[in-house]
Coordinates of C-alpha atoms in Angstrom, one line a residue:
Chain A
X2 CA 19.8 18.1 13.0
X3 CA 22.8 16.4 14.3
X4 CA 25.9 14.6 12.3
X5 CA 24.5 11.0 13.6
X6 CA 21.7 9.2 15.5
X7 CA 21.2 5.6 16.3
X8 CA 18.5 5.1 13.3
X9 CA 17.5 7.0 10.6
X10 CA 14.6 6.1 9.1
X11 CA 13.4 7.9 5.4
X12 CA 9.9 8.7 4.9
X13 CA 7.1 9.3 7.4
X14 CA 3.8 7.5 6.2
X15 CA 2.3 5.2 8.5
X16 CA 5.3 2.6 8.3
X17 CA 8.5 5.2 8.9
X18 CA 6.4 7.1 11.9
X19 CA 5.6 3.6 13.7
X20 CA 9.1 2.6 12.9
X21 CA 10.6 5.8 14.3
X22 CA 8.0 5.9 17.2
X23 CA 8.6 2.2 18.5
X24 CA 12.3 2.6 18.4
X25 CA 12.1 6.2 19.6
X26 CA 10.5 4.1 22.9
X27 CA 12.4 1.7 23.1
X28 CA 15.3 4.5 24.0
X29 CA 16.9 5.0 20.5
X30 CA 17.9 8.6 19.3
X31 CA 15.7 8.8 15.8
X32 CA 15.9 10.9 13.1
X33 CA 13.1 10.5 10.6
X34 CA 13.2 12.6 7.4
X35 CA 10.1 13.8 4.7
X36 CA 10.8 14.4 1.6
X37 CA 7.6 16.5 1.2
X38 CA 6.8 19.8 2.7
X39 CA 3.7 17.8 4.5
X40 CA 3.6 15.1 5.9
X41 CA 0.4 12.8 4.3
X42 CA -0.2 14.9 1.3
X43 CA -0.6 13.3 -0.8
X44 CA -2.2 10.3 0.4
X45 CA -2.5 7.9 -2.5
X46 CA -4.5 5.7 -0.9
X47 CA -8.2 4.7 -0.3
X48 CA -7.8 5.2 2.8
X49 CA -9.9 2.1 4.4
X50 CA -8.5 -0.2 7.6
X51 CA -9.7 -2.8 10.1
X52 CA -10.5 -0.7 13.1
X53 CA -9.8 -4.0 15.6
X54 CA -6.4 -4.1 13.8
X55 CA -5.7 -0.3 14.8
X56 CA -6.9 0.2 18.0
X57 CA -3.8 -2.2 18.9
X58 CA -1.3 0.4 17.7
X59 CA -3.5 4.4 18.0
X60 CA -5.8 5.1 20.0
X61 CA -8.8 6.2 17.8
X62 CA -8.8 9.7 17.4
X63 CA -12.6 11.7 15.6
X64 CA -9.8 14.0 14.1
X65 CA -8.8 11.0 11.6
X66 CA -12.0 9.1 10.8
X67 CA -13.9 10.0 8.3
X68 CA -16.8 7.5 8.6
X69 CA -16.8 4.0 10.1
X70 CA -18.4 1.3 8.0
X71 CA -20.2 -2.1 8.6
X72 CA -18.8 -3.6 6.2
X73 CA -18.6 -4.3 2.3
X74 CA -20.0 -4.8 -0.7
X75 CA -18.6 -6.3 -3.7
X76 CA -20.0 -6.2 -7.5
X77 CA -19.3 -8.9 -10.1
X78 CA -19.6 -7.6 -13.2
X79 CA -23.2 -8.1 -14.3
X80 CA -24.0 -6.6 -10.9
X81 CA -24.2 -9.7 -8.6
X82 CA -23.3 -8.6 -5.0
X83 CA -21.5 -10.5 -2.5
X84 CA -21.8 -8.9 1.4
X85 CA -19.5 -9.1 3.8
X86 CA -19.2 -8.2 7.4
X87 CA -16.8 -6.1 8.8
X88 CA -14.2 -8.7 10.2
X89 CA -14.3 -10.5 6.7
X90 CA -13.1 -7.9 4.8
X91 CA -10.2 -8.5 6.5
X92 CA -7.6 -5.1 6.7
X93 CA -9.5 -3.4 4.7
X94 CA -12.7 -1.8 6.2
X95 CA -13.9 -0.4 9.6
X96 CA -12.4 2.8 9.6
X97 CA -12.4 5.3 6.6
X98 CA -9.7 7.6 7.1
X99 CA -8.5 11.0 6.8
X100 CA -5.2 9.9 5.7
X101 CA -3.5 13.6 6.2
X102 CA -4.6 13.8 9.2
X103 CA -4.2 10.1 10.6
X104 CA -0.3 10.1 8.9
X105 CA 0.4 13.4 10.9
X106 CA -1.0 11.9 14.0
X107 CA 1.3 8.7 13.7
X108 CA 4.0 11.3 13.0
X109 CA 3.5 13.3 16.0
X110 CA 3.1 10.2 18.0
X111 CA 6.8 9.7 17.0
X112 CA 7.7 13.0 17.8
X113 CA 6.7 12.9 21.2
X114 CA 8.1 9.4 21.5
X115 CA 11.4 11.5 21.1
X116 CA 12.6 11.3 17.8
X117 CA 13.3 14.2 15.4
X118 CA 12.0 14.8 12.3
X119 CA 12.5 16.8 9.7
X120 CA 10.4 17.2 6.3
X121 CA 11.0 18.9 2.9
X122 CA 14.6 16.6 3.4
X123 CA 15.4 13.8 1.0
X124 CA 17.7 11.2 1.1
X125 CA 19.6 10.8 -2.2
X126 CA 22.4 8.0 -1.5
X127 CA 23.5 6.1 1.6
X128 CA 27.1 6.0 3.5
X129 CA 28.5 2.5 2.9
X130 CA 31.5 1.3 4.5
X131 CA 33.1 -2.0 4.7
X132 CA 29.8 -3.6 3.3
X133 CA 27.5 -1.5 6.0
X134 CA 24.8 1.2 5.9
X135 CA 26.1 4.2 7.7
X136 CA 24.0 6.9 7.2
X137 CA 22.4 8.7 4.6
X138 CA 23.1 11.2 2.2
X139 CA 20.7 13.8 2.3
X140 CA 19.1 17.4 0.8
X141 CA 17.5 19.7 2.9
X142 CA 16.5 23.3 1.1
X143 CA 18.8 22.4 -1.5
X144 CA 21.9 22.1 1.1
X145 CA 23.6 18.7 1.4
X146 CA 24.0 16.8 3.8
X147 CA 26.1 13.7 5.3
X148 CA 24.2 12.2 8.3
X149 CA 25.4 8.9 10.3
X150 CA 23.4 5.9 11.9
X151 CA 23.7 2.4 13.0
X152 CA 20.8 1.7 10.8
X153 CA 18.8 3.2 8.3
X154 CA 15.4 2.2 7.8
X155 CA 13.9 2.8 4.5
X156 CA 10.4 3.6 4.6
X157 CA 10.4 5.5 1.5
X158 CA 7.1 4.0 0.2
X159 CA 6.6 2.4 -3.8
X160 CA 9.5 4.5 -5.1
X161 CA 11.7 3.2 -2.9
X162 CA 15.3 3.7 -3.8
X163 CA 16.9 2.6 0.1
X164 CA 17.1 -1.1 -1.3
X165 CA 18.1 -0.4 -4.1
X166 CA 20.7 1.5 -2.9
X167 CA 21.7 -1.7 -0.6
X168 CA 21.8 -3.7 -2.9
X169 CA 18.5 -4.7 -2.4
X170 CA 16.4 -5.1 -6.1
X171 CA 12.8 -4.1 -5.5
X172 CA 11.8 -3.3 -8.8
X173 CA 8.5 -3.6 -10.0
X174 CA 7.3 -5.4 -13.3
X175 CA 4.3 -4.0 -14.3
X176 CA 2.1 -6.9 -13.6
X177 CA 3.3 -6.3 -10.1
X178 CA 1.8 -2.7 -9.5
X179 CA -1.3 -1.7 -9.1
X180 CA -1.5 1.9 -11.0
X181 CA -4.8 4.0 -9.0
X182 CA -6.3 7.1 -9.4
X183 CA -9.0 8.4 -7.4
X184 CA -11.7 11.3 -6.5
X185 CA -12.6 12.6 -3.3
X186 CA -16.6 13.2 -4.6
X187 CA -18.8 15.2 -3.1
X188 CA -23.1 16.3 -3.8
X189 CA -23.5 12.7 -4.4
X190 CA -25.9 10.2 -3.2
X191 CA -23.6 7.1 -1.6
X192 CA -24.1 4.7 0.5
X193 CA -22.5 5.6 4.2
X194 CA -22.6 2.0 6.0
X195 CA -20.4 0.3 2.8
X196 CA -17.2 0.0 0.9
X197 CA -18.2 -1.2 -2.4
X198 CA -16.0 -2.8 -4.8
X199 CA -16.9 -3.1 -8.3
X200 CA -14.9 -5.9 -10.5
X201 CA -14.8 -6.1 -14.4
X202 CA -12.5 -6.3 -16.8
X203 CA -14.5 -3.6 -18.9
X204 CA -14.7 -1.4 -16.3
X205 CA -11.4 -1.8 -14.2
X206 CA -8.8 -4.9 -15.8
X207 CA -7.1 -7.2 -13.6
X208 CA -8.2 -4.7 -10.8
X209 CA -11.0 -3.0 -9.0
X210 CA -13.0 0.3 -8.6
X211 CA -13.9 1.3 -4.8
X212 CA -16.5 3.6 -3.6
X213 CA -15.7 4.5 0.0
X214 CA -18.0 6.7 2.2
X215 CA -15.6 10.0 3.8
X216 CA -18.7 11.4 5.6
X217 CA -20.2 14.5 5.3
X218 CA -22.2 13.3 1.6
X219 CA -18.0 12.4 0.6
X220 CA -16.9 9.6 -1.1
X221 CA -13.0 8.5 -2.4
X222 CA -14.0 7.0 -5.4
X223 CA -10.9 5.4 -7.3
X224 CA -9.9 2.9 -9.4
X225 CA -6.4 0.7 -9.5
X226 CA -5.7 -1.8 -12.2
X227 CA -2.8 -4.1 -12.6
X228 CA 0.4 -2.4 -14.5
X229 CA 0.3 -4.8 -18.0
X230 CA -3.3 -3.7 -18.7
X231 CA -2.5 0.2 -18.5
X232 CA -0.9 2.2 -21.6
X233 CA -4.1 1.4 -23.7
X234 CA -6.3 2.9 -21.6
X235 CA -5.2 4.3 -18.2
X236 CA -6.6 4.8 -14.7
X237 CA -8.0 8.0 -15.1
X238 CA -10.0 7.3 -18.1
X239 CA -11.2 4.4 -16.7
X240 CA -12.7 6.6 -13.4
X241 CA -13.9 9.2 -15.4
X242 CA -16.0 6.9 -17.5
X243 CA -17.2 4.6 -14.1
X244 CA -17.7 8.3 -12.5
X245 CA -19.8 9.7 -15.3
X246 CA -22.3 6.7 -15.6
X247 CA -22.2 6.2 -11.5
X248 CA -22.3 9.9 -10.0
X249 CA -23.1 12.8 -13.1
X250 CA -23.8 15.3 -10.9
X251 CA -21.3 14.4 -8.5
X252 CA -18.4 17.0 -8.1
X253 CA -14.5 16.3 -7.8
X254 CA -13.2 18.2 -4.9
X255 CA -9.9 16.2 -4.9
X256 CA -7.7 13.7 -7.3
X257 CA -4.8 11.8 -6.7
X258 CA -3.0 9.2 -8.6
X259 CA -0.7 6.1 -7.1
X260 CA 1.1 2.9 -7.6
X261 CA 0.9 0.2 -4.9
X262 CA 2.7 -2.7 -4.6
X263 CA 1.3 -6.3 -5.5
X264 CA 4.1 -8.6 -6.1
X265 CA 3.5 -10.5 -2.9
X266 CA 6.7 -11.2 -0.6
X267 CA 10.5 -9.7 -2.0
X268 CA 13.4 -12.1 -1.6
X269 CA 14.8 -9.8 1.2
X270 CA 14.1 -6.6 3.3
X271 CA 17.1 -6.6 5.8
X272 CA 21.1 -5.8 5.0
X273 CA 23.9 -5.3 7.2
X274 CA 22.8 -1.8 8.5
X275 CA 19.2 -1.5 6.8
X276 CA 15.9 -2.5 6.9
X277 CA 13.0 -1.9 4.4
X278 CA 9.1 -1.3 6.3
X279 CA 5.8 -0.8 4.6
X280 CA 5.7 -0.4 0.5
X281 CA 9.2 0.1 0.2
X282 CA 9.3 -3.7 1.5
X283 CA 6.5 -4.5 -0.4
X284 CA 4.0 -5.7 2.3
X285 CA 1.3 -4.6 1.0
X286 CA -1.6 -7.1 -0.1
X287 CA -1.6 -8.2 -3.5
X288 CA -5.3 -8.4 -3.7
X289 CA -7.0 -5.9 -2.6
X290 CA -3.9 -3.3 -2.7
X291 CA -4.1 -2.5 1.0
X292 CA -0.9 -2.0 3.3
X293 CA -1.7 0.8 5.9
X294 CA -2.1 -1.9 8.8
X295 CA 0.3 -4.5 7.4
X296 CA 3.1 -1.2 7.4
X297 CA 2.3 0.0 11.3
X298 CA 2.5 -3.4 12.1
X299 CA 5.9 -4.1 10.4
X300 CA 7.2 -1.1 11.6
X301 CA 7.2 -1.7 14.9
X302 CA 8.5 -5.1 14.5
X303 CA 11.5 -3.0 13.3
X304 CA 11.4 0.0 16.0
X305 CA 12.5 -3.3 18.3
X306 CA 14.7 -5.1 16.2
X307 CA 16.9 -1.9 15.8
X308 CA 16.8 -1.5 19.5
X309 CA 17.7 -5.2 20.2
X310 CA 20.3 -4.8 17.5
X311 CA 22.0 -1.5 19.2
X312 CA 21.8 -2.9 22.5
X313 CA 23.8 -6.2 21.2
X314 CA 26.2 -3.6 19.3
X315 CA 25.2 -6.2 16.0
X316 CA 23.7 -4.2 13.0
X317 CA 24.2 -6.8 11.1
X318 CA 22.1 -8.4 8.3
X319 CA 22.7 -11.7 10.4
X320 CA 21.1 -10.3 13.3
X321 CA 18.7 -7.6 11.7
X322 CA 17.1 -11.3 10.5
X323 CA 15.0 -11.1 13.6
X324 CA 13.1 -8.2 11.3
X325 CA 12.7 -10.2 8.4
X326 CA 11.8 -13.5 9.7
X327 CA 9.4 -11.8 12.6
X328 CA 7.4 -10.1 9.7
X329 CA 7.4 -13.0 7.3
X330 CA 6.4 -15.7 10.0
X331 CA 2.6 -14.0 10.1
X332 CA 2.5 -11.1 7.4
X333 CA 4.7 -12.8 4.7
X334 CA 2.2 -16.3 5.1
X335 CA -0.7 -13.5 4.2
X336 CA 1.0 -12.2 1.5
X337 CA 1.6 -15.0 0.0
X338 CA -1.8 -16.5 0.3
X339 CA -3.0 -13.2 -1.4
X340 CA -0.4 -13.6 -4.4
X341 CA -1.9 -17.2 -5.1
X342 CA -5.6 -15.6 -5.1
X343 CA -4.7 -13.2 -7.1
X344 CA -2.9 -14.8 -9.9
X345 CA -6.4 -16.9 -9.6
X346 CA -8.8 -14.2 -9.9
X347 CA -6.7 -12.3 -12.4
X348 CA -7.3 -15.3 -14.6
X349 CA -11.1 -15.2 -14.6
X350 CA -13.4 -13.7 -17.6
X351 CA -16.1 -11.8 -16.3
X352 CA -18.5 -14.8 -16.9
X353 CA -16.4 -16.2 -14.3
X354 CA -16.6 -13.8 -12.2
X355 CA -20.5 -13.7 -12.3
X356 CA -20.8 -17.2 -11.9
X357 CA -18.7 -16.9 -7.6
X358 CA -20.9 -13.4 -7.5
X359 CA -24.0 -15.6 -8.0
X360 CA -23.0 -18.4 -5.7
X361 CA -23.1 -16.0 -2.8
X362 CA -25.9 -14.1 -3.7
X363 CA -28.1 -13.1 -1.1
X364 CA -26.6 -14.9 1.7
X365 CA -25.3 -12.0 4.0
X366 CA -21.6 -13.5 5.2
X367 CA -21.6 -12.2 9.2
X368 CA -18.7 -11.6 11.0
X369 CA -16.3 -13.9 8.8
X370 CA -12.1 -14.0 8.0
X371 CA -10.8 -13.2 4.4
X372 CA -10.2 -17.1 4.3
X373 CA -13.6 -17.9 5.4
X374 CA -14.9 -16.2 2.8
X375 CA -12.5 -17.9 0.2
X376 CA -13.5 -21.1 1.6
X377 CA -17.0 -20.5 1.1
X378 CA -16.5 -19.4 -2.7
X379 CA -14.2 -22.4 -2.9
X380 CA -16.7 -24.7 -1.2
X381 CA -19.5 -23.8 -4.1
X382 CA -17.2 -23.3 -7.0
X383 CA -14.6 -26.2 -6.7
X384 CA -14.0 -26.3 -10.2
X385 CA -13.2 -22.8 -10.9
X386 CA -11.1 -22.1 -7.7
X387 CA -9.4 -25.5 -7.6
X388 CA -5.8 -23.8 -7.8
X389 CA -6.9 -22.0 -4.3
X390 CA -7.3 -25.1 -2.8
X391 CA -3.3 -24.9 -1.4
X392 CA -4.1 -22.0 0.8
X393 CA -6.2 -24.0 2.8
X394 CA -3.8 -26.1 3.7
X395 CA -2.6 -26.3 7.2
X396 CA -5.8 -24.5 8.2
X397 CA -8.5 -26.9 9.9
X398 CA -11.2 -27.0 7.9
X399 CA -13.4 -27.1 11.7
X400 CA -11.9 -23.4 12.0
X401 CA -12.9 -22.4 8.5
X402 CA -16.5 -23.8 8.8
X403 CA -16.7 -21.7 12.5
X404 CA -15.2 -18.6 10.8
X405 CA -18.0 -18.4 8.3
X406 CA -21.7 -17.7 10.1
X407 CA -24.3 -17.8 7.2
X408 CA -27.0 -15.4 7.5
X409 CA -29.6 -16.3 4.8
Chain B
X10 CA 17.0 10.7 -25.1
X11 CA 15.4 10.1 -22.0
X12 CA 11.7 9.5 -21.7
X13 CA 9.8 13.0 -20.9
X14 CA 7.2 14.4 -18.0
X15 CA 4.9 16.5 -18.7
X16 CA 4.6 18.5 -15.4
X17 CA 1.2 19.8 -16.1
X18 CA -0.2 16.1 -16.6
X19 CA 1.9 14.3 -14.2
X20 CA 0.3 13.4 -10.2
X21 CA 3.7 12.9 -8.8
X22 CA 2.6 9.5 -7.9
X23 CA 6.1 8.2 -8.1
X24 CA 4.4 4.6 -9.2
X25 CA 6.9 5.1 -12.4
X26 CA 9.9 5.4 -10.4
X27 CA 9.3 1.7 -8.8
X28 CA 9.1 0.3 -12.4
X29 CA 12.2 1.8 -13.6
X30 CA 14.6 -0.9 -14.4
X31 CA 17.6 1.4 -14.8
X32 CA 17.2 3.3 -11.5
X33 CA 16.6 6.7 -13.8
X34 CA 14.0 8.6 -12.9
X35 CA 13.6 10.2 -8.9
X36 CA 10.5 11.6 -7.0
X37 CA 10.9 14.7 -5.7
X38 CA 9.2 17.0 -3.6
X39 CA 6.5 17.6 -6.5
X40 CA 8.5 16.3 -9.8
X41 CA 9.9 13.7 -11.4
X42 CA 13.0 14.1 -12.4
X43 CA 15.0 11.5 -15.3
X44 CA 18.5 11.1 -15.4
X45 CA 21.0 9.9 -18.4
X46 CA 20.4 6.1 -17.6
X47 CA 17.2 6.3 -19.5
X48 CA 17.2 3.8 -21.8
X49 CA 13.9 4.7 -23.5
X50 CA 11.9 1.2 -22.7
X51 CA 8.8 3.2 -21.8
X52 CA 7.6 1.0 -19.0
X53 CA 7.0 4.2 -16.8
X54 CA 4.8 5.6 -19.9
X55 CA 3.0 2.3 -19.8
X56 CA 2.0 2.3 -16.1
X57 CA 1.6 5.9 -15.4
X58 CA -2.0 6.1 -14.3
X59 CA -2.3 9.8 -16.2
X60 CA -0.3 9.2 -20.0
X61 CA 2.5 12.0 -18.2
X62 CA 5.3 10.3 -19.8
X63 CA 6.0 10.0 -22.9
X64 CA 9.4 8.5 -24.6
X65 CA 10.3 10.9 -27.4
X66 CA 10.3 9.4 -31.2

């Protein structure tokens, strides 16, 4: 470790390694830091993605797929069952992954770019001068330490304390968290082609259980539901009792618990000397809870801001901008869209629910977008979904009609 | 008083720590630790996905 770099960036999940990587390539000297002993463990995550999506930023590698799926399957209440194709699950399907392996991969990737890293090393503070990030504070094996950079990227996932830090408020209310807890299961009979999502408020409020195929007779089964409807009844009881009706025999080789972010876009991720990538910024979706795509692709948006910004000698929160309005221009429009379906389908009793399953019954939805699917459920259920009807603006309803190939 | 952990329960998620409106408690390594601005609101007892926290009576 040296006394300063041109970027250090805290935390090494998919967001902080493509961060460090991209800017690592782009000719920067890097330091990114762990806090845990491993990097990936653990993973707190279900672990699904959009291969397409991927392939732009790794190279698929066997070593981190655990199964690839066709597409999925999702379960109204009184067991109604809406299918969708792979590309209209949007970022969520394709590729199951082996998260420990696929966040060491993105690490090592970052590595060889040429940037250090170091685990079991926590930031606990920043270096502020004159109104700029300088550095961090850190704590490696209980030693402390005072390390220097032109920026700091925080990447320090849904505990994030870098913005705060800056200045930055990223607090989350508890309507804005999704609080999970899964199983990896094993000796159980799933199906390998799907992801299945199962909605309810009985069975998971304001939320959703998933049943991913890992492979190998595997499944991550798990459960998230939305902060205000937890204290009651929590996460974990609500997966044991799904678990014990769905799989009795079925054995729990592995459980983790997690928050994720889904409070849609924060007012600000950039500050003279910082940037915030991946949960920490909150990019990830408010509806279905996923963020692994959105964070590699955010992070290298910011690997080549910090470069441009250290080549201009202008870490500035004026010209760090390029960041924040670069993400927000495609991911932010996303998020935002997601944040008005969800405050939609959070409002929705069961019955409710039942009644958009049953409109879609049987028809298989081929090879569809997120929105096309929307617009479909719209299309039949106008009443219900009328508050939707803003995110379609601006979209030609020519492209929606192509996006959506009915298969009955 | 500060709100307590139950190591033995807790998942060292960290989802409590993002909810924290006072900044108090801290993820790490394999722990949660709490520090004196506590105010006892019990929001992280609320969300924790296990029942690990609990704020004393």
């Amino acid at each position: 470790m040296k006394d300063r770099y041109d970027v250090i960036v805290v935390g090494a999940g998919p967001a902080g390694s493509m961060t460090a990587k991209t800017a690592a390539n782009e000719g920067l000297d890097v330091l990114l830091i762990e806090k845990r002993q491993q990097i990936g463990d653990p993973v707190r995550c279900a672990e699904g993605v959009n291969k397409e999506y991927l392939k732009e930023f790794i190279q698929p590698d066997p070593a981190w797929i655990s199964a690839e799926v066709k597409g999925s399957k999702i379960y109204a209440p009184d067991g109604a069952m809406v299918e969708m194709g792979e590309e209209l699950s949007g970022s969520e399907v394709g590729y199951v992954l082996e998260r420990k392996v696929f966040d060491r991969a993105l690490a090592r990737d970052a590595a060889l770019a040429g940037a250090e890293v170091m685990v079991k090393t926590r930031a606990t503070g920043l270096l502020m001068e004159d109104g700029f990030v300088k550095g961090i504070k850190a704590q490696h094996m209980g030693e402390k330490y005072n390390i220097r950079a032109d920026i700091v990227v925080g990447a320090d996932g849904v505990e994030s304390k870098v913005g705060r830090w800056a200045g930055i408020d990223t607090t989350l209310k508890p309507k804005d968290i999704c609080t999970c807890a899964q199983y990896i299961m094993t000796d159980i009979d799933i199906d390998t082609d799907f992801c299945k999502f199962y909605l309810g408020h009985k069975i998971a409020p304001l939320g959703y259980i998933w049943v991913f195929p890992k492979g190998n007779n595997m499944a991550n089964v798990g459960i998230g539901i939305t902060g205000n409807m937890s204290g009651e009844v929590r996460a974990k009881e609500l997966l044991d009792d799904f678990v014990q009706k769905r799989y009795p025999g079925g054995k729990v080789i592995e459980f983790i618990v997690g928050g994720v972010p889904v409070c849609g876009t924060i007012e600000r991720t950039v500050a003279n000397g910082l940037m915030l990538v991946g949960d920490a910024a909150r990019q990830s979706d408010p509806v279905t809870g996923g963020g692994i795509f959105n964070s590699i692709w955010a992070g290298d948006i910011a690997g080549k801001v910090a470069a441009n910004a250290i080549k201009h000698s202008d870490v500035s929160a004026g010209f760090l901008q390029e960041y924040e309005t670069k993400w927000r221009a495609e991911l932010g429009r996303d998020l935002d869209m997601s944040l008005v379906v969800k405050e939609r389908f959070t409002r929705l009793t069961d019955d409710e629910l039942n009644t958009l399953g049953h409109s879609l019954e049987g028809i298989d939805l081929d090879s569809v977008s997120l929105i096309g699917l929307l617009w479909a459920l719209f299309k039949a259920n106008k009443k219900l979904l009328w508050d939707l009807r803003s995110i379609f603006k601006g979209i030609k309803e020519i492209e929606m009609e192509a996006s959506v190939e009915v298969n009955s | 008083m500060t709100v307590e952990v139950n190591r033995f329960k807790c998942g060292y998620c960290g989802a409590c720590v993002s909810v924290c409106p006072s900044g108090a408690l801290e993820l790490i390594e394999t722990w949660i630790e709490v520090d004196k601005t506590c105010t006892d609101c019990g929001i992280c007892a609320g969300i924790c996905p296990v029942g690990a926290l609990e704020v004393p009576e």
